[in-house]
Tab-separated table of C-alpha atoms in Angstrom:
chain	number	residue	atom	x	y	z
A	6	MET	CA	137.216	87.501	113.942
A	7	ASP	CA	135.306	85.270	111.552
A	8	ILE	CA	131.733	86.466	110.892
A	9	GLU	CA	129.277	83.723	110.035
A	10	GLN	CA	126.987	84.353	107.060
A	11	PRO	CA	123.237	84.141	107.688
A	12	PRO	CA	121.365	81.138	106.261
A	13	VAL	CA	120.257	81.495	102.651
A	14	ASN	CA	116.632	82.186	103.571
A	15	TYR	CA	117.784	85.360	105.381
A	16	MET	CA	119.694	86.738	102.420
A	17	ARG	CA	118.340	89.951	100.927
A	18	VAL	CA	116.174	89.298	97.914
A	19	THR	CA	115.506	92.014	95.368
A	20	PRO	CA	111.744	92.195	94.760
A	21	GLN	CA	110.676	91.728	91.169
A	22	ALA	CA	106.976	92.620	91.401
A	23	GLU	CA	105.469	96.091	91.558
A	24	ARG	CA	104.272	97.620	94.803
A	25	ARG	CA	100.612	97.009	95.573
A	26	GLY	CA	98.209	96.806	98.484
A	27	LEU	CA	98.800	93.780	100.675
A	28	LEU	CA	96.455	91.539	102.602
A	29	ILE	CA	98.096	90.910	105.974
A	30	VAL	CA	96.715	88.392	108.474
A	31	ASN	CA	97.701	88.153	112.156
A	32	THR	CA	96.246	84.951	113.580
A	33	GLY	CA	96.934	82.283	116.194
A	34	ASP	CA	96.313	81.767	119.903
A	35	GLY	CA	99.161	83.974	121.091
A	36	LYS	CA	98.973	87.548	122.325
A	37	GLY	CA	99.847	90.416	119.988
A	38	LYS	CA	97.627	90.100	116.923
A	39	SER	CA	95.801	93.405	117.423
A	40	THR	CA	98.901	95.055	118.867
A	41	ALA	CA	100.833	94.253	115.681
A	42	ALA	CA	97.982	95.593	113.518
A	43	PHE	CA	97.874	98.796	115.584
A	44	GLY	CA	101.625	99.187	115.163
A	45	LEU	CA	101.153	98.923	111.407
A	46	ALA	CA	98.412	101.573	111.592
A	47	LEU	CA	100.768	103.874	113.506
A	48	ARG	CA	103.514	103.310	110.947
A	49	ALA	CA	101.187	104.170	108.050
A	50	HIS	CA	99.785	107.219	109.854
A	51	GLY	CA	103.332	108.370	110.594
A	52	ARG	CA	103.942	108.387	106.840
A	53	GLY	CA	100.893	110.584	106.294
A	54	LYS	CA	98.703	107.762	105.003
A	55	ALA	CA	94.954	107.522	105.625
A	56	VAL	CA	94.085	104.739	108.080
A	57	LYS	CA	90.751	103.322	109.270
A	58	ILE	CA	90.402	100.733	112.042
A	59	TYR	CA	87.299	98.605	112.512
A	60	GLN	CA	86.969	96.430	115.625
A	61	PHE	CA	84.401	93.731	115.023
A	62	MET	CA	83.908	92.619	118.630
A	63	LYS	CA	84.340	95.907	120.514
A	64	VAL	CA	81.433	98.171	121.417
A	65	PRO	CA	81.395	101.618	119.769
A	66	SER	CA	81.854	103.275	123.180
A	67	ALA	CA	85.047	101.308	124.038
A	68	ARG	CA	87.766	103.512	125.555
A	69	PHE	CA	90.785	101.218	125.868
A	70	GLY	CA	94.285	102.644	125.769
A	71	GLU	CA	94.583	102.299	122.003
A	72	HIS	CA	91.314	104.213	121.485
A	73	ARG	CA	92.550	107.093	123.614
A	74	MET	CA	95.875	107.307	121.777
A	75	PHE	CA	94.411	106.910	118.292
A	76	GLU	CA	91.907	109.666	119.092
A	77	GLN	CA	94.777	111.994	120.042
A	78	LEU	CA	96.538	111.146	116.789
A	79	GLY	CA	93.446	111.553	114.629
A	80	ILE	CA	93.165	107.883	113.597
A	81	SER	CA	89.587	106.702	113.268
A	82	VAL	CA	88.670	103.557	115.256
A	83	GLU	CA	85.136	102.229	115.043
A	84	GLY	CA	83.739	99.521	117.291
A	85	LEU	CA	81.231	97.422	115.397
A	86	GLY	CA	80.123	94.863	117.973
A	87	ASP	CA	78.481	94.468	121.338
A	88	GLY	CA	81.412	93.065	123.255
A	89	PHE	CA	82.679	89.553	123.771
A	90	SER	CA	80.438	86.993	122.082
A	91	TRP	CA	80.470	84.682	125.110
A	92	LYS	CA	78.830	87.475	127.132
A	93	SER	CA	76.191	88.313	124.515
A	94	LYS	CA	72.587	88.091	125.631
A	95	ASP	CA	71.375	88.119	122.005
A	96	LEU	CA	73.635	86.388	119.461
A	97	ASP	CA	71.254	87.237	116.604
A	98	HIS	CA	71.787	90.918	117.441
A	99	SER	CA	75.565	90.354	117.643
A	100	ALA	CA	75.469	88.703	114.211
A	101	GLN	CA	73.488	91.599	112.744
A	102	LEU	CA	75.987	94.098	114.149
A	103	ALA	CA	78.773	92.126	112.464
A	104	ARG	CA	76.908	92.140	109.130
A	105	ASP	CA	76.218	95.879	109.390
A	106	GLY	CA	79.841	96.475	110.380
A	107	TRP	CA	81.103	94.437	107.441
A	108	GLN	CA	79.098	96.647	105.083
A	109	LYS	CA	80.867	99.713	106.523
A	110	ALA	CA	84.284	98.067	106.302
A	111	LYS	CA	83.588	96.777	102.795
A	112	ALA	CA	82.619	100.284	101.635
A	113	ALA	CA	85.798	101.744	103.169
A	114	ILE	CA	87.981	99.097	101.492
A	115	LEU	CA	86.363	99.469	98.069
A	116	SER	CA	86.304	103.279	98.235
A	117	GLY	CA	90.071	103.492	97.908
A	118	ALA	CA	90.023	106.384	100.396
A	119	TYR	CA	92.321	104.574	102.841
A	120	PHE	CA	95.881	103.389	102.460
A	121	LEU	CA	95.293	100.860	105.265
A	122	VAL	CA	92.089	99.346	106.635
A	123	VAL	CA	92.478	97.274	109.808
A	124	LEU	CA	89.814	94.608	110.402
A	125	ASP	CA	90.491	93.788	114.046
A	126	GLU	CA	88.938	90.571	115.365
A	127	MET	CA	87.414	89.936	111.929
A	128	THR	CA	87.927	86.183	112.029
A	129	TYR	CA	85.362	85.690	114.807
A	130	PRO	CA	82.264	86.786	112.863
A	131	LEU	CA	83.537	84.613	110.016
A	132	ILE	CA	84.037	81.451	112.048
A	133	TYR	CA	80.734	81.993	113.878
A	134	GLY	CA	79.013	82.054	110.478
A	135	TRP	CA	77.806	85.622	110.945
A	136	LEU	CA	79.455	86.860	107.731
A	137	PRO	CA	79.559	85.240	104.297
A	138	LEU	CA	83.168	84.217	103.638
A	139	ASP	CA	82.633	84.410	99.860
A	140	ASP	CA	81.692	88.113	100.079
A	141	VAL	CA	84.770	88.853	102.183
A	142	LEU	CA	87.039	86.960	99.767
A	143	THR	CA	85.507	88.733	96.755
A	144	THR	CA	85.823	92.159	98.380
A	145	LEU	CA	89.452	91.603	99.322
A	146	SER	CA	90.245	90.284	95.839
A	147	GLN	CA	88.562	93.233	94.119
A	148	ARG	CA	89.819	96.024	96.365
A	149	PRO	CA	91.628	98.936	94.706
A	150	LYS	CA	95.220	98.159	93.808
A	151	ASP	CA	96.841	100.358	96.474
A	152	VAL	CA	94.635	99.480	99.473
A	153	HIS	CA	96.308	97.466	102.223
A	154	VAL	CA	94.136	95.404	104.588
A	155	CYS	CA	95.288	93.934	107.890
A	156	MET	CA	92.999	91.362	109.515
A	157	THR	CA	93.324	89.873	112.999
A	158	GLY	CA	91.812	87.037	115.013
A	159	ARG	CA	92.205	83.401	115.971
A	160	ARG	CA	91.465	80.466	113.649
A	161	CYS	CA	91.621	82.419	110.401
A	162	PRO	CA	89.782	80.502	107.652
A	163	PRO	CA	92.214	78.711	105.316
A	164	GLU	CA	90.723	80.472	102.283
A	165	LEU	CA	91.807	83.834	103.717
A	166	ILE	CA	95.245	82.498	104.533
A	167	ALA	CA	95.564	81.312	100.935
A	168	LEU	CA	94.531	84.754	99.619
A	169	ALA	CA	96.780	86.716	101.998
A	170	ASP	CA	100.185	88.074	101.045
A	171	THR	CA	101.610	87.953	104.566
A	172	VAL	CA	100.388	85.701	107.386
A	173	THR	CA	101.818	85.692	110.890
A	174	GLU	CA	100.726	83.147	113.449
A	175	MET	CA	101.128	84.268	117.047
A	176	THR	CA	101.907	81.166	119.088
A	177	LYS	CA	101.129	81.140	122.787
A	178	ILE	CA	104.007	79.718	124.795
A	179	LYS	CA	102.770	81.037	128.118
A	180	HIS	CA	100.203	83.634	129.226
A	181	ALA	CA	99.766	85.250	132.641
A	182	PHE	CA	95.992	84.781	132.459
A	183	ASN	CA	96.481	81.000	132.623
A	184	ALA	CA	98.277	81.504	135.960
A	185	GLY	CA	95.275	83.425	137.304
A	186	VAL	CA	96.592	86.926	136.626
A	187	PRO	CA	93.710	89.120	135.400
A	188	ALA	CA	93.896	91.473	132.409
A	189	GLN	CA	95.809	94.636	133.248
A	190	ARG	CA	95.243	98.225	132.163
A	191	GLY	CA	97.814	99.303	129.627
A	192	ILE	CA	98.693	95.703	128.687
A	193	GLU	CA	95.430	94.036	127.666
A	194	ASP	CA	93.356	97.216	127.419
């Protein structure tokens, strides 16, 4: 039996650079951005690493499936928002929550206390103009050497993509919601 060799771009490459904290971005219109970030958080926690998760659009009292599981595991998840922006009755308040939340996340990143900081749904406050992109770029560039940051959300600003070490774009091929199927417990929440 003749085994075909993988294409060159799949060949194992021996890294030449030293290990350091990565900036990872999960973006795009497809499902799975947050799910992938949460999987990364579980992987790091499973290795005994300190993890902090900030959710920029979720309310602090959110109790979705991931919150329940992370609580059982001892992983800190903090909702920083007031829910979905399209349902907000006061966008100025929503913007202030995002700014206050960014100050918390920024302090956690710069403290060096966490191996991984997840900034879930972070792109939305950026594209809405609620957060200064320059401050975010500066913070991520100046974070301690061993701090990994994983950011999620649609329409990630190109400046963040340029700064990132790893960028994955989730592409929607098909989604049940578009066929009229509502969000389901355990899948979307």
